[in-house]
Amino acid sequence: MATCFRSFLLGSLMPLLVSGALLPAPQNITILSTNMKHFLVWSPLTALGEAVKYSVEFQGEYERDYANDSWIPIGECTGISATQCDITEDISATVPYNLRVRAALGTEVSRWATLNGLFNRVTTSLIPPMLNVMADGHHLLVELEHLGPAFEFLVRYWRKGQEDQVYEKVVRDSNTTVHLETMEAGAEYCVKAQTYVEAINRSSNFSQAQCVKATESKAFSVMFAPIFFVAFVVAVFILFLLAWKTCQLCQYSCCPNEGLPDTLKLTESPAGILNYRGEEAEKCDMSVHVQPPDELLRFWIHDAL
Amino acid sequence: MPISSLKRLHFGHCVVSVDMYEIRKGFGEIKEMTQAQDQYTSIRLLHRSYSLPDTKTEDRCCFFHYLLEFYLANVFNQCQIYSNFHQRRVSRIANNFLTVKKELNLCDTVTTCPCGKEAIHRYEQILSRFERMDSHSAALKALGELDILLEWIDKTE
């Protein structure tokens, strides 16, 4: 049905186009620009359906003043069916840009429809950034929305109830979680942020403040008390075991039971050693005397009597 | 992201900002292709003997102004005959150069940018080398030497 309608429309319009009446130009061309992302949008030529293709071109102040008023096609937005075009990549300087769109149907093209007034990226709407404030133990952390390399963030934070003492931190890389402060136990801290774009020297408003409470130190100790106790008991036991084992080892190396030979005890002159007759026989010289059995018996009887 | 994408150049009481991030991004994408097409490798337009940071402080503003105008009027518009990709990168660089030139124009150029002999001499050296080549090859060479100019800007206080 839709196809029939389209072919009817095309059929009825074609003679008009051929006879010199041009394809109507796109209308309501505007720019939606938020946080340095820029989109050109226009109203579709609804009567002609999806067969219509659009093409977009831009012109910076340089092209107007130095390059013979030339226009540069945006490759990604040439012959598209969509009625919007991401022009962020080409609006790359803070100068007034002009943009234009035209429609094409088959070999027919409309005249160029130009933006009503020039666009300068300095007019982009800067939205307060989204942030996620967290308390990790006693650390106050903030996670910031990633908006691209042109953005910096000014983060303000304070302890609730001490609003006169506000701290500031400039964050340039929003890819990471930022540590702001080590909080006092149980206290509540609030954070808000604004974006700053150096290239256009403009800032967004501040976001709504978000507050978090630091962990109570009591709760902290209650949670970890059993762990600390067990660790303490285990440590005492290990120390005791080590001390006992060390004593055992030292007993033989430092204080042996065996007495020193008398010769080693002498500290007098070497002459003394020569005259010394204390040890007539070396312990190792002691020989074993084997007693004959009858003699042994005699000793035994002698002893018994 | 670079610590700060804007390079601020102080010329007396006048301060201009150069968006090095945008210019580097634009040039980075066409540098290889541009330099590869340059066939006169023995010639150098932006010679180190008359570099921007080595220019006398009082002549620096004028010399820089000349360099900007040189690129805007003689170089970028010759480079628009290439692919759409190339054309859009050149436009990025050119419009950012224009922003700097406009900022410089806003300053009182008579008192901020007086053109002494040295500034004029340095600029004439570049221009005479440029004019000795055919306009297309010269523009291609000058575009390829943009990294030298960016280095000069980086090193200038």
Short mmCIF file of N, CA and C in Angstrom, two decimals, chain B:
data_model
loop_
_atom_site.label_atom_id
_atom_site.label_comp_id
_atom_site.label_asym_id
_atom_site.label_seq_id
_atom_site.Cartn_x
_atom_site.Cartn_y
_atom_site.Cartn_z
N MET B 1 44.18 13.25 27.99
CA MET B 1 44.09 14.65 27.58
C MET B 1 45.34 15.39 28.01
N PRO B 2 45.82 16.29 27.14
CA PRO B 2 46.96 17.10 27.56
C PRO B 2 46.59 17.92 28.79
N ILE B 3 47.60 18.30 29.60
CA ILE B 3 47.33 19.05 30.83
C ILE B 3 46.49 20.28 30.49
N SER B 4 46.90 21.01 29.47
CA SER B 4 46.08 22.12 29.02
C SER B 4 46.20 22.17 27.51
N SER B 5 45.05 22.20 26.83
CA SER B 5 45.13 22.13 25.38
C SER B 5 45.45 23.50 24.79
N LEU B 6 45.27 24.54 25.58
CA LEU B 6 45.53 25.89 25.07
C LEU B 6 46.93 26.34 25.44
N LYS B 7 47.66 26.81 24.45
CA LYS B 7 48.97 27.38 24.71
C LYS B 7 48.81 28.89 24.70
N ARG B 8 49.17 29.51 25.79
CA ARG B 8 49.03 30.96 25.87
C ARG B 8 50.35 31.64 25.54
N LEU B 9 50.28 32.54 24.58
CA LEU B 9 51.47 33.29 24.18
C LEU B 9 51.32 34.73 24.65
N HIS B 10 52.33 35.19 25.35
CA HIS B 10 52.28 36.55 25.89
C HIS B 10 53.10 37.49 25.01
N PHE B 11 52.42 38.50 24.50
CA PHE B 11 53.12 39.54 23.73
C PHE B 11 52.83 40.86 24.44
N GLY B 12 53.72 41.23 25.32
CA GLY B 12 53.48 42.43 26.12
C GLY B 12 52.24 42.21 26.96
N HIS B 13 51.31 43.14 26.90
CA HIS B 13 50.08 42.99 27.69
C HIS B 13 49.05 42.13 26.95
N CYS B 14 49.36 41.74 25.74
CA CYS B 14 48.40 40.97 24.94
C CYS B 14 48.68 39.46 25.08
N VAL B 15 47.63 38.71 25.38
CA VAL B 15 47.79 37.26 25.51
C VAL B 15 46.88 36.58 24.49
N VAL B 16 47.46 35.69 23.68
CA VAL B 16 46.63 34.95 22.73
C VAL B 16 46.69 33.46 23.06
N SER B 17 45.59 32.75 22.78
CA SER B 17 45.54 31.32 23.08
C SER B 17 45.53 30.53 21.79
N VAL B 18 46.41 29.54 21.71
CA VAL B 18 46.46 28.67 20.53
C VAL B 18 45.95 27.31 20.96
N ASP B 19 44.92 26.83 20.30
CA ASP B 19 44.36 25.52 20.67
C ASP B 19 45.23 24.41 20.05
N MET B 20 46.29 24.08 20.76
CA MET B 20 47.26 23.10 20.25
C MET B 20 46.61 21.72 20.09
N TYR B 21 45.66 21.42 20.93
CA TYR B 21 45.00 20.11 20.85
C TYR B 21 44.29 19.94 19.50
N GLU B 22 43.50 20.93 19.14
CA GLU B 22 42.75 20.85 17.87
C GLU B 22 43.69 20.86 16.67
N ILE B 23 44.70 21.73 16.73
CA ILE B 23 45.62 21.84 15.59
C ILE B 23 46.42 20.55 15.43
N ARG B 24 46.91 20.04 16.56
CA ARG B 24 47.68 18.79 16.51
C ARG B 24 46.82 17.63 16.01
N LYS B 25 45.54 17.62 16.47
CA LYS B 25 44.63 16.55 16.05
C LYS B 25 44.43 16.61 14.53
N GLY B 26 44.20 17.81 14.03
CA GLY B 26 44.00 17.98 12.59
C GLY B 26 45.25 17.61 11.81
N PHE B 27 46.40 18.12 12.26
CA PHE B 27 47.64 17.89 11.53
C PHE B 27 48.09 16.44 11.65
N GLY B 28 47.89 15.85 12.84
CA GLY B 28 48.31 14.46 13.08
C GLY B 28 47.71 13.50 12.06
N GLU B 29 46.50 13.80 11.61
CA GLU B 29 45.81 12.89 10.70
C GLU B 29 46.23 13.04 9.23
N ILE B 30 46.93 14.13 8.92
CA ILE B 30 47.34 14.31 7.51
C ILE B 30 48.85 14.47 7.35
N LYS B 31 49.54 14.46 8.48
CA LYS B 31 50.98 14.73 8.48
C LYS B 31 51.75 13.78 7.55
N GLU B 32 51.54 12.49 7.76
CA GLU B 32 52.30 11.51 7.00
C GLU B 32 52.06 11.64 5.51
N MET B 33 50.78 11.75 5.19
CA MET B 33 50.39 11.83 3.78
C MET B 33 50.98 13.10 3.13
N THR B 34 50.92 14.21 3.86
CA THR B 34 51.42 15.48 3.34
C THR B 34 52.93 15.44 3.16
N GLN B 35 53.63 14.98 4.20
CA GLN B 35 55.09 14.97 4.12
C GLN B 35 55.59 13.97 3.08
N ALA B 36 54.84 12.88 2.89
CA ALA B 36 55.26 11.87 1.92
C ALA B 36 55.17 12.41 0.49
N GLN B 37 54.25 13.35 0.28
CA GLN B 37 54.07 13.89 -1.08
C GLN B 37 55.05 15.01 -1.42
N ASP B 38 55.75 15.48 -0.40
CA ASP B 38 56.71 16.57 -0.63
C ASP B 38 57.96 16.02 -1.33
N GLN B 39 58.20 16.50 -2.54
CA GLN B 39 59.32 15.95 -3.31
C GLN B 39 60.61 16.76 -3.16
N TYR B 40 60.51 17.94 -2.57
CA TYR B 40 61.71 18.78 -2.44
C TYR B 40 62.24 18.70 -1.01
N THR B 41 62.79 17.53 -0.69
CA THR B 41 63.16 17.31 0.71
C THR B 41 64.39 18.11 1.13
N SER B 42 65.17 18.62 0.15
CA SER B 42 66.38 19.36 0.54
C SER B 42 66.07 20.80 0.93
N ILE B 43 64.86 21.26 0.61
CA ILE B 43 64.51 22.65 0.93
C ILE B 43 63.73 22.69 2.25
N ARG B 44 64.04 23.69 3.05
CA ARG B 44 63.27 23.87 4.28
C ARG B 44 62.85 25.33 4.38
N LEU B 45 61.54 25.55 4.52
CA LEU B 45 61.02 26.92 4.59
C LEU B 45 61.21 27.52 5.98
N LEU B 46 60.75 26.78 6.99
CA LEU B 46 60.86 27.28 8.37
C LEU B 46 62.21 26.84 8.93
N HIS B 47 63.23 27.57 8.57
CA HIS B 47 64.58 27.17 8.96
C HIS B 47 64.84 27.52 10.41
N ARG B 48 65.61 26.63 11.07
CA ARG B 48 65.82 26.84 12.51
C ARG B 48 66.62 28.12 12.80
N SER B 49 67.39 28.61 11.81
CA SER B 49 68.19 29.81 12.08
C SER B 49 67.32 31.06 12.24
N TYR B 50 66.08 30.99 11.80
CA TYR B 50 65.19 32.13 12.11
C TYR B 50 63.89 31.63 12.75
N SER B 51 64.07 30.87 13.83
CA SER B 51 62.90 30.30 14.50
C SER B 51 62.20 31.33 15.39
N LEU B 52 60.98 31.04 15.74
CA LEU B 52 60.17 31.97 16.55
C LEU B 52 60.72 32.15 17.96
N PRO B 53 61.08 31.05 18.67
CA PRO B 53 61.58 31.28 20.03
C PRO B 53 62.91 32.04 20.08
N ASP B 54 63.70 31.95 18.98
CA ASP B 54 64.98 32.65 18.95
C ASP B 54 64.86 34.12 18.52
N THR B 55 63.65 34.50 18.16
CA THR B 55 63.43 35.89 17.72
C THR B 55 63.43 36.80 18.95
N LYS B 56 63.93 38.00 18.80
CA LYS B 56 63.93 38.97 19.91
C LYS B 56 62.50 39.16 20.42
N THR B 57 62.34 39.26 21.72
CA THR B 57 61.00 39.36 22.33
C THR B 57 60.15 40.44 21.67
N GLU B 58 60.76 41.61 21.40
CA GLU B 58 59.96 42.72 20.86
C GLU B 58 59.55 42.48 19.40
N ASP B 59 60.23 41.56 18.72
CA ASP B 59 59.90 41.27 17.32
C ASP B 59 59.00 40.03 17.18
N ARG B 60 58.85 39.30 18.27
CA ARG B 60 58.19 38.00 18.21
C ARG B 60 56.72 38.10 17.78
N CYS B 61 56.01 39.07 18.33
CA CYS B 61 54.59 39.20 18.03
C CYS B 61 54.37 39.44 16.53
N CYS B 62 55.16 40.35 15.98
CA CYS B 62 55.01 40.68 14.56
C CYS B 62 55.36 39.48 13.69
N PHE B 63 56.45 38.80 14.04
CA PHE B 63 56.87 37.63 13.26
C PHE B 63 55.80 36.54 13.29
N PHE B 64 55.22 36.33 14.47
CA PHE B 64 54.17 35.33 14.63
C PHE B 64 52.93 35.71 13.81
N HIS B 65 52.61 36.99 13.85
CA HIS B 65 51.48 37.51 13.08
C HIS B 65 51.68 37.24 11.58
N TYR B 66 52.90 37.51 11.13
CA TYR B 66 53.25 37.26 9.72
C TYR B 66 53.10 35.78 9.37
N LEU B 67 53.59 34.93 10.28
CA LEU B 67 53.52 33.48 10.03
C LEU B 67 52.08 33.00 9.91
N LEU B 68 51.22 33.51 10.80
CA LEU B 68 49.80 33.13 10.75
C LEU B 68 49.18 33.55 9.42
N GLU B 69 49.44 34.78 9.06
CA GLU B 69 48.87 35.32 7.82
C GLU B 69 49.42 34.57 6.60
N PHE B 70 50.70 34.20 6.68
CA PHE B 70 51.33 33.45 5.59
C PHE B 70 50.60 32.12 5.37
N TYR B 71 50.36 31.40 6.45
CA TYR B 71 49.67 30.12 6.33
C TYR B 71 48.22 30.29 5.86
N LEU B 72 47.55 31.31 6.41
CA LEU B 72 46.14 31.51 6.05
C LEU B 72 45.99 31.93 4.58
N ALA B 73 46.86 32.83 4.13
CA ALA B 73 46.68 33.39 2.79
C ALA B 73 47.35 32.58 1.69
N ASN B 74 48.46 31.89 2.03
CA ASN B 74 49.22 31.22 0.97
C ASN B 74 49.19 29.69 1.00
N VAL B 75 48.99 29.13 2.17
CA VAL B 75 49.19 27.68 2.31
C VAL B 75 47.87 26.90 2.32
N PHE B 76 47.02 27.17 3.30
CA PHE B 76 45.84 26.33 3.49
C PHE B 76 44.91 26.31 2.27
N ASN B 77 44.73 27.45 1.64
CA ASN B 77 43.78 27.47 0.52
C ASN B 77 44.31 26.75 -0.72
N GLN B 78 45.61 26.47 -0.74
CA GLN B 78 46.19 25.70 -1.85
C GLN B 78 46.02 24.19 -1.59
N CYS B 79 45.65 23.86 -0.35
CA CYS B 79 45.62 22.44 0.03
C CYS B 79 44.22 21.87 0.03
N GLN B 80 43.29 22.59 -0.58
CA GLN B 80 41.91 22.13 -0.53
C GLN B 80 41.52 21.28 -1.73
N ILE B 81 42.51 20.94 -2.53
CA ILE B 81 42.18 20.18 -3.74
C ILE B 81 42.25 18.68 -3.49
N TYR B 82 42.69 18.30 -2.28
CA TYR B 82 42.82 16.88 -1.99
C TYR B 82 41.48 16.28 -1.60
N SER B 83 41.54 15.10 -0.99
CA SER B 83 40.33 14.37 -0.61
C SER B 83 39.51 15.15 0.42
N ASN B 84 38.28 14.74 0.58
CA ASN B 84 37.38 15.37 1.55
C ASN B 84 37.98 15.26 2.95
N PHE B 85 38.59 14.12 3.23
CA PHE B 85 39.22 13.87 4.53
C PHE B 85 40.30 14.92 4.79
N HIS B 86 41.19 15.11 3.81
CA HIS B 86 42.30 16.06 3.89
C HIS B 86 41.78 17.49 4.04
N GLN B 87 40.78 17.79 3.22
CA GLN B 87 40.19 19.13 3.19
C GLN B 87 39.63 19.52 4.57
N ARG B 88 38.97 18.55 5.21
CA ARG B 88 38.35 18.84 6.51
C ARG B 88 39.40 19.03 7.61
N ARG B 89 40.51 18.29 7.50
CA ARG B 89 41.59 18.46 8.51
C ARG B 89 42.27 19.82 8.32
N VAL B 90 42.47 20.19 7.06
CA VAL B 90 43.09 21.49 6.80
C VAL B 90 42.16 22.61 7.32
N SER B 91 40.86 22.41 7.13
CA SER B 91 39.90 23.40 7.61
C SER B 91 39.98 23.55 9.14
N ARG B 92 40.16 22.42 9.82
CA ARG B 92 40.28 22.43 11.28
C ARG B 92 41.48 23.30 11.72
N ILE B 93 42.61 23.06 11.03
CA ILE B 93 43.82 23.81 11.38
C ILE B 93 43.64 25.29 11.03
N ALA B 94 43.12 25.52 9.80
CA ALA B 94 43.00 26.90 9.30
C ALA B 94 42.06 27.74 10.17
N ASN B 95 40.92 27.19 10.54
CA ASN B 95 39.99 27.97 11.36
C ASN B 95 40.55 28.24 12.75
N ASN B 96 41.37 27.31 13.26
CA ASN B 96 42.02 27.56 14.55
C ASN B 96 43.12 28.62 14.44
N PHE B 97 43.81 28.64 13.31
CA PHE B 97 44.81 29.70 13.08
C PHE B 97 44.10 31.05 13.00
N LEU B 98 42.94 31.04 12.35
CA LEU B 98 42.19 32.27 12.20
C LEU B 98 41.75 32.82 13.57
N THR B 99 41.37 31.92 14.48
CA THR B 99 40.98 32.34 15.83
C THR B 99 42.12 33.09 16.50
N VAL B 100 43.34 32.54 16.34
CA VAL B 100 44.51 33.19 16.96
C VAL B 100 44.76 34.55 16.33
N LYS B 101 44.64 34.57 15.00
CA LYS B 101 44.89 35.83 14.30
C LYS B 101 43.87 36.90 14.72
N LYS B 102 42.63 36.48 14.91
CA LYS B 102 41.59 37.43 15.34
C LYS B 102 41.88 37.95 16.75
N GLU B 103 42.36 37.04 17.61
CA GLU B 103 42.70 37.46 18.98
C GLU B 103 43.82 38.49 18.96
N LEU B 104 44.78 38.22 18.07
CA LEU B 104 45.93 39.13 17.95
C LEU B 104 45.47 40.48 17.40
N ASN B 105 44.51 40.45 16.47
CA ASN B 105 43.99 41.68 15.90
C ASN B 105 43.25 42.52 16.95
N LEU B 106 42.65 41.79 17.94
CA LEU B 106 41.91 42.51 18.97
C LEU B 106 42.84 43.33 19.86
N CYS B 107 44.08 42.82 20.00
CA CYS B 107 45.05 43.60 20.76
C CYS B 107 45.41 44.83 19.92
N ASP B 108 45.92 45.80 20.57
CA ASP B 108 46.34 46.99 19.84
C ASP B 108 47.61 46.63 19.07
N THR B 109 47.45 46.29 17.82
CA THR B 109 48.59 45.76 17.06
C THR B 109 49.72 46.79 16.88
N VAL B 110 49.39 48.07 16.97
CA VAL B 110 50.43 49.08 16.79
C VAL B 110 51.42 49.03 17.95
N THR B 111 50.87 48.92 19.17
CA THR B 111 51.78 48.90 20.32
C THR B 111 52.23 47.49 20.67
N THR B 112 51.37 46.48 20.42
CA THR B 112 51.72 45.12 20.80
C THR B 112 52.63 44.46 19.78
N CYS B 113 52.35 44.72 18.53
CA CYS B 113 53.05 44.02 17.46
C CYS B 113 53.86 44.95 16.56
N PRO B 114 54.77 45.72 17.12
CA PRO B 114 55.56 46.57 16.22
C PRO B 114 56.50 45.71 15.40
N CYS B 115 56.61 46.03 14.12
CA CYS B 115 57.43 45.18 13.25
C CYS B 115 58.82 45.78 13.07
N GLY B 116 59.77 45.22 13.78
CA GLY B 116 61.15 45.65 13.67
C GLY B 116 61.81 45.01 12.46
N LYS B 117 63.06 45.40 12.23
CA LYS B 117 63.80 44.91 11.06
C LYS B 117 63.93 43.40 11.08
N GLU B 118 64.19 42.85 12.28
CA GLU B 118 64.43 41.41 12.39
C GLU B 118 63.20 40.60 11.97
N ALA B 119 62.04 41.03 12.45
CA ALA B 119 60.79 40.32 12.12
C ALA B 119 60.56 40.33 10.62
N ILE B 120 60.76 41.51 10.02
CA ILE B 120 60.53 41.64 8.58
C ILE B 120 61.54 40.78 7.81
N HIS B 121 62.79 40.84 8.24
CA HIS B 121 63.84 40.07 7.56
C HIS B 121 63.55 38.57 7.62
N ARG B 122 63.16 38.09 8.79
CA ARG B 122 62.88 36.66 8.95
C ARG B 122 61.71 36.22 8.06
N TYR B 123 60.69 37.04 8.06
CA TYR B 123 59.51 36.69 7.26
C TYR B 123 59.87 36.69 5.76
N GLU B 124 60.67 37.66 5.34
CA GLU B 124 61.04 37.75 3.92
C GLU B 124 61.87 36.54 3.48
N GLN B 125 62.69 36.05 4.40
CA GLN B 125 63.48 34.84 4.10
C GLN B 125 62.55 33.67 3.77
N ILE B 126 61.52 33.48 4.61
CA ILE B 126 60.57 32.38 4.41
C ILE B 126 59.81 32.56 3.10
N LEU B 127 59.33 33.80 2.93
CA LEU B 127 58.52 34.09 1.74
C LEU B 127 59.32 33.91 0.45
N SER B 128 60.58 34.32 0.45
CA SER B 128 61.36 34.22 -0.80
C SER B 128 61.61 32.74 -1.14
N ARG B 129 61.87 31.93 -0.15
CA ARG B 129 62.03 30.49 -0.41
C ARG B 129 60.73 29.90 -0.95
N PHE B 130 59.63 30.33 -0.36
CA PHE B 130 58.31 29.83 -0.74
C PHE B 130 58.00 30.22 -2.19
N GLU B 131 58.31 31.45 -2.54
CA GLU B 131 57.95 31.95 -3.87
C GLU B 131 58.84 31.40 -4.98
N ARG B 132 59.99 30.87 -4.58
CA ARG B 132 60.88 30.29 -5.58
C ARG B 132 60.35 28.95 -6.09
N MET B 133 59.46 28.34 -5.33
CA MET B 133 58.90 27.03 -5.74
C MET B 133 57.56 27.28 -6.43
N ASP B 134 57.05 26.24 -7.13
CA ASP B 134 55.71 26.40 -7.70
C ASP B 134 54.71 26.36 -6.56
N SER B 135 53.59 27.06 -6.73
CA SER B 135 52.71 27.33 -5.60
C SER B 135 52.17 26.04 -4.96
N HIS B 136 51.90 25.03 -5.76
CA HIS B 136 51.34 23.80 -5.21
C HIS B 136 52.37 23.07 -4.33
N SER B 137 53.58 22.89 -4.87
CA SER B 137 54.63 22.20 -4.11
C SER B 137 55.01 22.99 -2.87
N ALA B 138 55.02 24.33 -3.02
CA ALA B 138 55.39 25.17 -1.89
C ALA B 138 54.37 25.06 -0.76
N ALA B 139 53.08 25.07 -1.14
CA ALA B 139 52.03 24.97 -0.12
C ALA B 139 52.09 23.62 0.58
N LEU B 140 52.35 22.58 -0.20
CA LEU B 140 52.45 21.23 0.36
C LEU B 140 53.60 21.15 1.35
N LYS B 141 54.73 21.76 0.97
CA LYS B 141 55.90 21.77 1.86
C LYS B 141 55.61 22.53 3.14
N ALA B 142 55.00 23.71 2.99
CA ALA B 142 54.70 24.53 4.16
C ALA B 142 53.74 23.81 5.10
N LEU B 143 52.78 23.12 4.51
CA LEU B 143 51.82 22.37 5.35
C LEU B 143 52.54 21.25 6.09
N GLY B 144 53.44 20.57 5.40
CA GLY B 144 54.22 19.50 6.02
C GLY B 144 55.14 19.99 7.12
N GLU B 145 55.52 21.28 7.02
CA GLU B 145 56.43 21.85 8.03
C GLU B 145 55.67 22.44 9.22
N LEU B 146 54.38 22.19 9.25
CA LEU B 146 53.56 22.72 10.35
C LEU B 146 54.04 22.20 11.71
N ASP B 147 54.61 20.98 11.71
CA ASP B 147 55.10 20.47 13.00
C ASP B 147 56.25 21.31 13.54
N ILE B 148 57.02 21.92 12.61
CA ILE B 148 58.11 22.80 13.05
C ILE B 148 57.51 24.05 13.70
N LEU B 149 56.48 24.59 13.04
CA LEU B 149 55.83 25.79 13.59
C LEU B 149 55.21 25.48 14.96
N LEU B 150 54.58 24.31 15.08
CA LEU B 150 53.95 23.94 16.36
C LEU B 150 55.01 23.80 17.45
N GLU B 151 56.18 23.28 17.07
CA GLU B 151 57.28 23.16 18.03
C GLU B 151 57.75 24.56 18.45
N TRP B 152 57.82 25.46 17.49
CA TRP B 152 58.21 26.85 17.80
C TRP B 152 57.22 27.45 18.80
N ILE B 153 55.93 27.25 18.53
CA ILE B 153 54.90 27.81 19.42
C ILE B 153 55.05 27.21 20.82
N ASP B 154 55.28 25.90 20.87
CA ASP B 154 55.46 25.20 22.15
C ASP B 154 56.62 25.79 22.95
N LYS B 155 57.69 26.11 22.25
CA LYS B 155 58.90 26.57 22.94
C LYS B 155 58.89 28.07 23.24
N THR B 156 57.89 28.77 22.73
CA THR B 156 57.84 30.22 22.96
C THR B 156 57.13 30.50 24.27
N GLU B 157 57.73 31.37 25.06
CA GLU B 157 57.14 31.70 26.37
C GLU B 157 55.88 32.54 26.19
#
